[in-house]
mmCIF file of C-alpha atoms in Angstrom:
data_model
loop_
_atom_site.group_PDB
_atom_site.id
_atom_site.type_symbol
_atom_site.label_atom_id
_atom_site.label_comp_id
_atom_site.label_asym_id
_atom_site.label_seq_id
_atom_site.Cartn_x
_atom_site.Cartn_y
_atom_site.Cartn_z
ATOM 1 C CA MET A 124 3.720 36.293 -5.372
ATOM 2 C CA ALA A 125 5.031 32.741 -4.900
ATOM 3 C CA SER A 126 8.779 32.240 -5.241
ATOM 4 C CA SER A 127 10.226 30.158 -8.073
ATOM 5 C CA ARG A 128 11.195 26.584 -7.215
ATOM 6 C CA TRP A 129 14.889 27.158 -7.906
ATOM 7 C CA TRP A 130 14.982 30.120 -5.521
ATOM 8 C CA LEU A 131 13.235 28.067 -2.838
ATOM 9 C CA TYR A 132 15.852 25.361 -3.366
ATOM 10 C CA VAL A 133 18.709 27.862 -3.002
ATOM 11 C CA GLN A 134 17.229 29.123 0.253
ATOM 12 C CA ALA A 135 16.708 25.573 1.504
ATOM 13 C CA ILE A 136 20.343 24.633 0.826
ATOM 14 C CA PHE A 137 21.571 27.727 2.685
ATOM 15 C CA TRP A 138 19.423 27.123 5.760
ATOM 16 C CA ARG A 139 20.148 23.397 5.790
ATOM 17 C CA PHE A 140 23.858 24.195 6.034
ATOM 18 C CA LEU A 141 23.309 26.589 8.946
ATOM 19 C CA MET A 142 20.961 24.141 10.661
ATOM 20 C CA ARG A 143 23.619 21.398 10.536
ATOM 21 C CA ILE A 144 25.976 23.742 12.374
ATOM 22 C CA GLY A 145 23.232 24.518 14.892
ATOM 23 C CA MET A 146 22.479 20.851 15.485
ATOM 24 C CA PHE A 147 26.196 20.094 15.932
ATOM 25 C CA LEU A 148 26.279 22.681 18.716
ATOM 26 C CA HIS A 149 23.024 21.300 20.092
ATOM 27 C CA GLU A 150 24.516 17.835 20.463
ATOM 28 C CA ILE A 151 27.977 18.611 21.888
ATOM 29 C CA GLY A 152 26.731 19.538 25.354
ATOM 30 C CA PRO A 153 26.493 16.825 28.025
ATOM 31 C CA PRO A 154 25.018 14.310 28.206
ATOM 32 C CA ARG A 155 25.974 13.256 24.691
ATOM 33 C CA PRO A 156 23.029 11.755 22.793
ATOM 34 C CA PRO A 157 23.217 8.313 21.157
ATOM 35 C CA ARG A 158 23.814 7.601 17.493
ATOM 36 C CA PRO A 159 21.672 5.208 15.458
ATOM 37 C CA LEU A 160 22.740 1.579 15.840
ATOM 38 C CA PHE A 161 21.944 0.825 12.198
ATOM 39 C CA THR A 162 19.899 2.045 9.236
ATOM 40 C CA ARG A 163 17.573 0.360 6.767
ATOM 41 C CA THR A 164 16.448 1.562 3.342
ATOM 42 C CA VAL A 165 12.779 1.175 2.457
ATOM 43 C CA THR A 166 11.913 0.304 -1.124
ATOM 44 C CA SER A 167 8.708 -1.048 -2.571
ATOM 45 C CA ASP A 168 7.146 -1.760 -5.953
ATOM 46 C CA ASP A 169 4.603 1.044 -5.457
ATOM 47 C CA HIS A 170 7.106 3.525 -4.023
ATOM 48 C CA CYS A 171 10.066 4.232 -6.301
ATOM 49 C CA HIS A 172 11.847 6.604 -3.890
ATOM 50 C CA PRO A 173 13.930 4.945 -1.144
ATOM 51 C CA VAL A 174 13.372 6.057 2.432
ATOM 52 C CA VAL A 175 16.098 5.622 5.062
ATOM 53 C CA LEU A 176 15.166 4.581 8.591
ATOM 54 C CA HIS A 177 17.549 5.222 11.506
ATOM 55 C CA PHE A 178 17.251 2.701 14.362
ATOM 56 C CA TYR A 179 18.085 3.788 17.920
ATOM 57 C CA CYS A 180 18.152 0.652 20.070
ATOM 58 C CA PRO A 181 18.492 -0.281 23.758
ATOM 59 C CA PRO A 182 21.944 -1.601 24.803
ATOM 60 C CA ASN A 183 20.753 -5.221 24.903
ATOM 61 C CA TYR A 184 18.962 -5.057 21.570
ATOM 62 C CA HIS A 185 20.902 -7.699 19.609
ATOM 63 C CA GLU A 186 21.016 -10.200 22.485
ATOM 64 C CA GLN A 187 17.314 -9.832 23.292
ATOM 65 C CA ARG A 188 16.325 -10.010 19.619
ATOM 66 C CA ARG A 189 18.199 -13.327 19.244
ATOM 67 C CA LEU A 190 16.296 -14.636 22.269
ATOM 68 C CA GLY A 191 13.003 -13.795 20.550
ATOM 69 C CA HIS A 192 12.154 -10.619 22.476
ATOM 70 C CA ARG A 193 9.974 -8.094 20.660
ATOM 71 C CA PHE A 194 10.527 -4.416 21.448
ATOM 72 C CA PRO A 195 7.784 -1.815 21.267
ATOM 73 C CA VAL A 196 8.430 0.853 18.653
ATOM 74 C CA ALA A 197 8.512 4.656 18.689
ATOM 75 C CA VAL A 198 8.477 5.965 15.120
ATOM 76 C CA ASN A 199 9.731 9.549 14.983
ATOM 77 C CA PHE A 200 9.539 12.333 12.389
ATOM 78 C CA HIS A 201 11.974 15.244 12.564
ATOM 79 C CA GLY A 202 11.113 18.915 12.192
ATOM 80 C CA GLY A 203 12.306 21.647 9.864
ATOM 81 C CA GLY A 204 9.204 22.825 8.045
ATOM 82 C CA PHE A 205 9.318 19.799 5.709
ATOM 83 C CA THR A 206 12.310 21.586 4.159
ATOM 84 C CA LEU A 207 15.191 21.480 6.649
ATOM 85 C CA GLY A 208 16.315 19.047 9.311
ATOM 86 C CA ALA A 209 17.531 15.458 9.423
ATOM 87 C CA ALA A 210 16.449 12.177 10.957
ATOM 88 C CA THR A 211 19.175 12.419 13.616
ATOM 89 C CA ASP A 212 18.023 15.803 14.957
ATOM 90 C CA ASP A 213 15.946 14.237 17.730
ATOM 91 C CA SER A 214 18.714 12.103 19.219
ATOM 92 C CA ARG A 215 18.190 13.622 22.687
ATOM 93 C CA TRP A 216 14.550 12.538 22.529
ATOM 94 C CA ALA A 217 15.803 9.120 21.421
ATOM 95 C CA LYS A 218 18.029 8.897 24.507
ATOM 96 C CA ILE A 219 15.087 9.391 26.845
ATOM 97 C CA VAL A 220 12.982 6.893 24.873
ATOM 98 C CA LEU A 221 15.743 4.278 25.172
ATOM 99 C CA ASP A 222 16.456 4.981 28.833
ATOM 100 C CA THR A 223 12.865 5.322 30.038
ATOM 101 C CA VAL A 224 10.725 3.196 27.740
ATOM 102 C CA GLY A 225 13.135 0.513 26.557
ATOM 103 C CA ALA A 226 11.657 0.759 23.077
ATOM 104 C CA VAL A 227 13.361 0.885 19.713
ATOM 105 C CA MET A 228 13.092 4.361 18.197
ATOM 106 C CA VAL A 229 12.972 4.519 14.408
ATOM 107 C CA SER A 230 13.567 7.985 12.968
ATOM 108 C CA VAL A 231 12.361 8.497 9.395
ATOM 109 C CA ALA A 232 14.479 10.369 6.839
ATOM 110 C CA TYR A 233 11.520 11.433 4.737
ATOM 111 C CA ARG A 234 11.961 13.363 1.499
ATOM 112 C CA ARG A 235 12.151 17.124 1.915
ATOM 113 C CA ALA A 236 10.722 20.026 -0.040
ATOM 114 C CA PRO A 237 11.091 21.907 -2.335
ATOM 115 C CA GLU A 238 12.642 18.986 -4.250
ATOM 116 C CA HIS A 239 9.802 16.746 -3.051
ATOM 117 C CA PRO A 240 6.660 18.714 -2.184
ATOM 118 C CA PHE A 241 3.472 17.375 -0.602
ATOM 119 C CA PRO A 242 2.536 14.539 -0.290
ATOM 120 C CA ALA A 243 6.064 13.063 -0.469
ATOM 121 C CA ALA A 244 6.826 13.329 3.266
ATOM 122 C CA VAL A 245 3.531 11.832 4.422
ATOM 123 C CA ASP A 246 3.774 9.028 1.845
ATOM 124 C CA ASP A 247 7.286 8.225 3.090
ATOM 125 C CA GLY A 248 5.899 7.973 6.606
ATOM 126 C CA VAL A 249 3.297 5.448 5.444
ATOM 127 C CA GLU A 250 5.971 3.396 3.685
ATOM 128 C CA ALA A 251 8.069 3.411 6.860
ATOM 129 C CA LEU A 252 5.210 1.968 8.902
ATOM 130 C CA LEU A 253 4.466 -0.704 6.307
ATOM 131 C CA TYR A 254 8.152 -1.662 6.179
ATOM 132 C CA LEU A 255 8.303 -2.083 9.946
ATOM 133 C CA ALA A 256 5.173 -4.215 9.842
ATOM 134 C CA ARG A 257 6.606 -6.417 7.059
ATOM 135 C CA HIS A 258 9.962 -6.906 8.780
ATOM 136 C CA ALA A 259 8.897 -6.907 12.430
ATOM 137 C CA GLY A 260 10.075 -10.469 13.049
ATOM 138 C CA GLU A 261 13.612 -10.049 11.746
ATOM 139 C CA LEU A 262 13.963 -6.651 13.471
ATOM 140 C CA GLY A 263 12.628 -7.867 16.811
ATOM 141 C CA LEU A 264 9.765 -5.373 16.831
ATOM 142 C CA ASP A 265 6.313 -5.657 18.370
ATOM 143 C CA VAL A 266 4.270 -3.635 15.871
ATOM 144 C CA SER A 267 1.128 -4.158 17.932
ATOM 145 C CA ARG A 268 2.703 -1.490 20.194
ATOM 146 C CA VAL A 269 3.680 1.491 18.065
ATOM 147 C CA ALA A 270 3.821 5.124 19.151
ATOM 148 C CA LEU A 271 4.313 7.965 16.681
ATOM 149 C CA SER A 272 6.216 11.076 17.675
ATOM 150 C CA GLY A 273 7.355 14.188 15.865
ATOM 151 C CA PHE A 274 8.517 17.756 16.271
ATOM 152 C CA SER A 275 7.010 20.723 14.385
ATOM 153 C CA ALA A 276 6.581 19.444 10.809
ATOM 154 C CA GLY A 277 7.256 16.000 12.244
ATOM 155 C CA GLY A 278 4.412 16.544 14.696
ATOM 156 C CA ASN A 279 2.200 17.121 11.692
ATOM 157 C CA LEU A 280 3.385 13.827 10.207
ATOM 158 C CA ALA A 281 2.695 11.970 13.444
ATOM 159 C CA VAL A 282 -0.965 12.904 12.886
ATOM 160 C CA THR A 283 -1.236 12.821 9.082
ATOM 161 C CA VAL A 284 0.625 9.557 8.455
ATOM 162 C CA PRO A 285 -2.062 7.374 10.110
ATOM 163 C CA LEU A 286 -4.711 9.403 8.268
ATOM 164 C CA ARG A 287 -2.898 8.818 4.971
ATOM 165 C CA LEU A 288 -2.507 5.106 5.727
ATOM 166 C CA ARG A 289 -6.218 4.790 6.443
ATOM 167 C CA GLY A 290 -7.005 6.630 3.188
ATOM 168 C CA ARG A 291 -4.692 4.373 1.213
ATOM 169 C CA VAL A 292 -6.251 1.204 2.608
ATOM 170 C CA SER A 293 -9.775 2.510 1.966
ATOM 171 C CA THR A 294 -8.941 3.470 -1.609
ATOM 172 C CA GLU A 295 -7.353 0.115 -2.477
ATOM 173 C CA VAL A 296 -10.169 -1.872 -0.889
ATOM 174 C CA LYS A 297 -12.799 0.101 -2.828
ATOM 175 C CA GLU A 298 -11.030 0.177 -6.167
ATOM 176 C CA HIS A 299 -8.910 -3.008 -6.263
ATOM 177 C CA LEU A 300 -7.706 -1.830 -9.681
ATOM 178 C CA GLY A 301 -7.198 -5.458 -10.665
ATOM 179 C CA ARG A 302 -4.641 -5.905 -7.913
ATOM 180 C CA ALA A 303 -6.516 -8.100 -5.443
ATOM 181 C CA GLU A 304 -3.299 -9.779 -4.298
ATOM 182 C CA SER A 305 -1.567 -6.446 -3.689
ATOM 183 C CA THR A 306 -4.570 -5.171 -1.770
ATOM 184 C CA GLN A 307 -4.671 -8.285 0.409
ATOM 185 C CA ASN A 308 -0.959 -7.917 1.153
ATOM 186 C CA LEU A 309 -1.567 -4.356 2.272
ATOM 187 C CA LEU A 310 -4.448 -5.420 4.509
ATOM 188 C CA ASN A 311 -2.326 -8.190 6.044
ATOM 189 C CA GLN A 312 0.433 -5.707 6.912
ATOM 190 C CA VAL A 313 -1.979 -3.199 8.423
ATOM 191 C CA SER A 314 -3.744 -5.878 10.465
ATOM 192 C CA ASP A 315 -0.515 -6.466 12.433
ATOM 193 C CA LEU A 316 0.110 -2.749 12.935
ATOM 194 C CA ASN A 317 -1.394 -0.984 15.941
ATOM 195 C CA VAL A 318 -0.595 2.665 16.636
ATOM 196 C CA VAL A 319 -1.433 3.083 20.314
ATOM 197 C CA ALA A 320 -0.358 6.698 20.943
ATOM 198 C CA LEU A 321 0.779 9.955 19.318
ATOM 199 C CA PHE A 322 3.261 12.426 20.789
ATOM 200 C CA ALA A 323 3.210 15.620 18.726
ATOM 201 C CA TRP A 324 5.532 18.443 19.801
ATOM 202 C CA TYR A 325 4.418 21.922 18.649
ATOM 203 C CA PRO A 326 2.845 20.571 15.421
ATOM 204 C CA ILE A 327 1.426 22.590 12.579
ATOM 205 C CA LEU A 328 -2.113 21.362 11.969
ATOM 206 C CA ASP A 329 -3.675 23.893 9.593
ATOM 207 C CA PHE A 330 -2.008 25.316 6.499
ATOM 208 C CA GLU A 331 -5.142 27.144 5.357
ATOM 209 C CA GLU A 332 -5.078 29.937 7.922
ATOM 210 C CA SER A 333 -2.539 32.587 6.960
ATOM 211 C CA ARG A 334 0.710 32.852 8.857
ATOM 212 C CA ASP A 335 0.294 36.627 9.136
ATOM 213 C CA HIS A 336 -3.018 36.189 10.934
ATOM 214 C CA ARG A 337 -1.652 33.538 13.269
ATOM 215 C CA ARG A 338 1.398 35.656 14.015
ATOM 216 C CA ALA A 339 -0.751 38.693 14.809
ATOM 217 C CA MET A 340 -2.998 36.625 17.103
ATOM 218 C CA SER A 341 -0.076 35.138 19.032
ATOM 219 C CA LEU A 342 0.616 36.145 22.610
ATOM 220 C CA MET A 343 4.123 37.330 21.652
ATOM 221 C CA PRO A 344 4.183 37.993 17.873
ATOM 222 C CA ASP A 345 7.845 39.072 17.985
ATOM 223 C CA LYS A 346 8.865 35.670 19.370
ATOM 224 C CA THR A 347 7.208 33.589 16.632
ATOM 225 C CA LEU A 348 9.039 32.147 13.642
ATOM 226 C CA PRO A 349 9.990 34.943 11.232
ATOM 227 C CA ALA A 350 8.120 35.327 7.966
ATOM 228 C CA PHE A 351 11.114 34.391 5.770
ATOM 229 C CA PHE A 352 11.105 30.930 7.376
ATOM 230 C CA THR A 353 7.361 30.296 7.318
ATOM 231 C CA THR A 354 7.068 31.524 3.711
ATOM 232 C CA LEU A 355 9.889 29.208 2.655
ATOM 233 C CA PHE A 356 8.318 26.247 4.435
ATOM 234 C CA ASP A 357 4.810 26.761 3.124
ATOM 235 C CA GLU A 358 5.730 27.517 -0.486
ATOM 236 C CA ALA A 359 8.272 24.714 -0.614
ATOM 237 C CA TYR A 360 6.004 21.997 0.798
ATOM 238 C CA LEU A 361 2.623 23.124 -0.509
ATOM 239 C CA PRO A 362 3.041 25.073 -3.759
ATOM 240 C CA ASN A 363 -0.528 24.188 -4.810
ATOM 241 C CA LEU A 364 -2.910 26.185 -2.648
ATOM 242 C CA GLU A 365 -5.702 23.625 -2.973
ATOM 243 C CA ASP A 366 -3.482 21.051 -1.235
ATOM 244 C CA ARG A 367 -3.375 23.171 1.906
ATOM 245 C CA VAL A 368 -6.865 22.052 2.932
ATOM 246 C CA SER A 369 -6.106 18.366 2.367
ATOM 247 C CA PRO A 370 -6.492 16.385 5.614
ATOM 248 C CA TYR A 371 -3.106 14.819 4.848
ATOM 249 C CA ALA A 372 -1.521 18.271 5.095
ATOM 250 C CA SER A 373 -3.944 19.992 7.497
ATOM 251 C CA PRO A 374 -5.433 17.311 9.785
ATOM 252 C CA ILE A 375 -7.664 19.899 11.405
ATOM 253 C CA HIS A 376 -9.737 19.612 8.168
ATOM 254 C CA ALA A 377 -10.084 15.815 8.371
ATOM 255 C CA SER A 378 -13.589 14.455 8.836
ATOM 256 C CA ASP A 379 -14.742 13.272 12.249
ATOM 257 C CA ARG A 380 -14.925 9.734 10.936
ATOM 258 C CA ALA A 381 -11.356 9.801 9.605
ATOM 259 C CA LEU A 382 -9.974 11.142 12.866
ATOM 260 C CA ALA A 383 -11.986 8.656 14.916
ATOM 261 C CA GLU A 384 -10.864 5.668 12.845
ATOM 262 C CA ALA A 385 -7.262 6.594 12.079
ATOM 263 C CA LEU A 386 -5.988 8.098 15.318
ATOM 264 C CA PRO A 387 -5.412 6.187 18.537
ATOM 265 C CA ARG A 388 -7.249 6.924 21.764
ATOM 266 C CA ASP A 389 -4.201 8.509 23.409
ATOM 267 C CA VAL A 390 -2.909 11.682 21.784
ATOM 268 C CA PHE A 391 -0.390 13.994 23.478
ATOM 269 C CA LEU A 392 0.205 17.524 22.205
ATOM 270 C CA PHE A 393 3.025 19.690 23.544
ATOM 271 C CA ILE A 394 2.309 23.327 22.725
ATOM 272 C CA CYS A 395 4.618 26.325 23.156
ATOM 273 C CA GLU A 396 3.043 29.431 24.706
ATOM 274 C CA TRP A 397 4.859 31.876 22.403
ATOM 275 C CA ASP A 398 4.201 29.840 19.262
ATOM 276 C CA MET A 399 1.829 30.996 16.514
ATOM 277 C CA LEU A 400 0.605 27.375 16.408
ATOM 278 C CA MET A 401 -0.655 27.363 20.008
ATOM 279 C CA LYS A 402 -4.330 28.051 19.296
ATOM 280 C CA GLU A 403 -4.745 25.479 16.554
ATOM 281 C CA GLY A 404 -3.204 22.884 18.863
ATOM 282 C CA GLN A 405 -5.698 23.719 21.575
ATOM 283 C CA SER A 406 -8.547 23.643 19.060
ATOM 284 C CA PHE A 407 -7.452 20.221 17.814
ATOM 285 C CA VAL A 408 -7.409 18.845 21.374
ATOM 286 C CA ARG A 409 -11.005 19.997 21.891
ATOM 287 C CA ARG A 410 -11.965 18.369 18.597
ATOM 288 C CA LEU A 411 -10.462 15.046 19.619
ATOM 289 C CA GLU A 412 -12.209 15.224 22.995
ATOM 290 C CA SER A 413 -15.539 15.608 21.222
ATOM 291 C CA LEU A 414 -14.789 12.398 19.292
ATOM 292 C CA GLY A 415 -14.246 10.378 22.459
ATOM 293 C CA LYS A 416 -10.449 10.356 22.268
ATOM 294 C CA HIS A 417 -8.265 10.904 25.311
ATOM 295 C CA PRO A 418 -6.014 13.811 24.266
ATOM 296 C CA ARG A 419 -3.716 15.597 26.704
ATOM 297 C CA ALA A 420 -2.266 19.025 26.023
ATOM 298 C CA MET A 421 0.853 20.290 27.748
ATOM 299 C CA LEU A 422 1.365 24.070 27.485
ATOM 300 C CA ILE A 423 5.075 24.869 27.747
ATOM 301 C CA GLU A 424 5.157 28.308 29.344
ATOM 302 C CA LYS A 425 7.258 31.140 27.958
ATOM 303 C CA ALA A 426 8.625 28.909 25.210
ATOM 304 C CA ARG A 427 9.210 29.619 21.539
ATOM 305 C CA HIS A 428 8.587 27.180 18.736
ATOM 306 C CA ALA A 429 11.291 24.463 18.803
ATOM 307 C CA TRP A 430 12.600 25.760 22.135
ATOM 308 C CA ASP A 431 14.111 22.323 22.832
ATOM 309 C CA LYS A 432 16.406 22.458 19.787
ATOM 310 C CA SER A 433 18.466 25.423 20.936
ATOM 311 C CA PRO A 434 22.055 25.430 19.557
ATOM 312 C CA ASN A 435 23.307 26.952 22.822
ATOM 313 C CA PRO A 436 25.557 24.263 24.402
ATOM 314 C CA TRP A 437 24.931 25.832 27.842
ATOM 315 C CA ARG A 438 21.145 25.769 27.648
ATOM 316 C CA ASP A 439 18.984 24.182 30.371
ATOM 317 C CA GLN A 440 18.886 20.674 28.930
ATOM 318 C CA ASN A 441 17.606 19.294 32.232
ATOM 319 C CA GLY A 442 14.482 21.403 31.859
ATOM 320 C CA VAL A 443 13.852 19.923 28.440
ATOM 321 C CA ASP A 444 14.595 16.379 29.606
ATOM 322 C CA ILE A 445 12.039 16.650 32.388
ATOM 323 C CA LEU A 446 9.302 17.091 29.797
ATOM 324 C CA TYR A 447 10.790 14.365 27.605
ATOM 325 C CA ARG A 448 10.814 11.972 30.567
ATOM 326 C CA ASP A 449 7.215 12.821 31.477
ATOM 327 C CA ALA A 450 6.152 12.061 27.904
ATOM 328 C CA CYS A 451 8.104 8.815 27.903
ATOM 329 C CA ALA A 452 6.566 7.755 31.196
ATOM 330 C CA ASP A 453 3.157 8.056 29.524
ATOM 331 C CA MET A 454 4.450 6.149 26.511
ATOM 332 C CA LYS A 455 5.745 3.320 28.695
ATOM 333 C CA ALA A 456 2.465 3.132 30.639
ATOM 334 C CA ILE A 457 0.562 2.752 27.379
ATOM 335 C CA PHE A 458 2.972 0.130 26.039
ATOM 336 C CA ASP A 459 2.700 -1.830 29.324
ATOM 337 C CA ARG A 460 -1.095 -2.061 29.303
#
């Protein structure tokens, strides 16, 4: 039986508190990760809930922006089962992006469940992209070179946000709803926006298949996320079972046409061997290959879900950074084409 919303909220508050402690420990080890240079709050007439964007910028950002330089953009979505986590959780990933790619990384503080269930998070991601497109000039951004990245739930958003954006454009163009000017403004923003790559780290891609089945089919069931976490995440974010097959929640159920049109050619999936999500990631890669995309899958051996977010200050951060740097080398190569 599904839990009540208030009980889900109590659990979320408890685990958010513990996760903040864990992320504090995660960040105190050397090298210290950067902090955001500034934040911006996204508001729009169609979107009454503000969304905060955290900007991680190269050291010469302000000087280069004044000289007219446009930086490529990595838009990032944090993990936490759509329920936990914060936009600053991926600051170590941001460090490698800044050092290796020289891009601006924008981390999205999307609304979390259970207070804001599906599709709040994916809608916030769409609004973030549209904001960056609208304000690219003043922010010194080249939105013709955008990469999306995300971890766990954020990896899901890296895939579903462009699908949701495509669906929104298609709906407004077909319906107009007497808002021809609004529709044209949306089309003008999207025309400047070009997502050239996705980097999804251990994403969840299918909410329809039961967690119990996926856990049982895993290589190491005892090393997967425990049921009390996955139940909290799924019931908090997707309380309506019919939403679990929506392509904006489970992109594995998107049509071939939607995937072909919404996703870029270059898609990178980083899959943990001991994760219950491993097989759906591999299946999604094969699906994209059949559509003519150029997906690459990296299997991280003997790794649990979210292995790179360990709170142990004495963990092997160099081992994590090697994979981060490899991913960023691919990102830079794509931006430099």
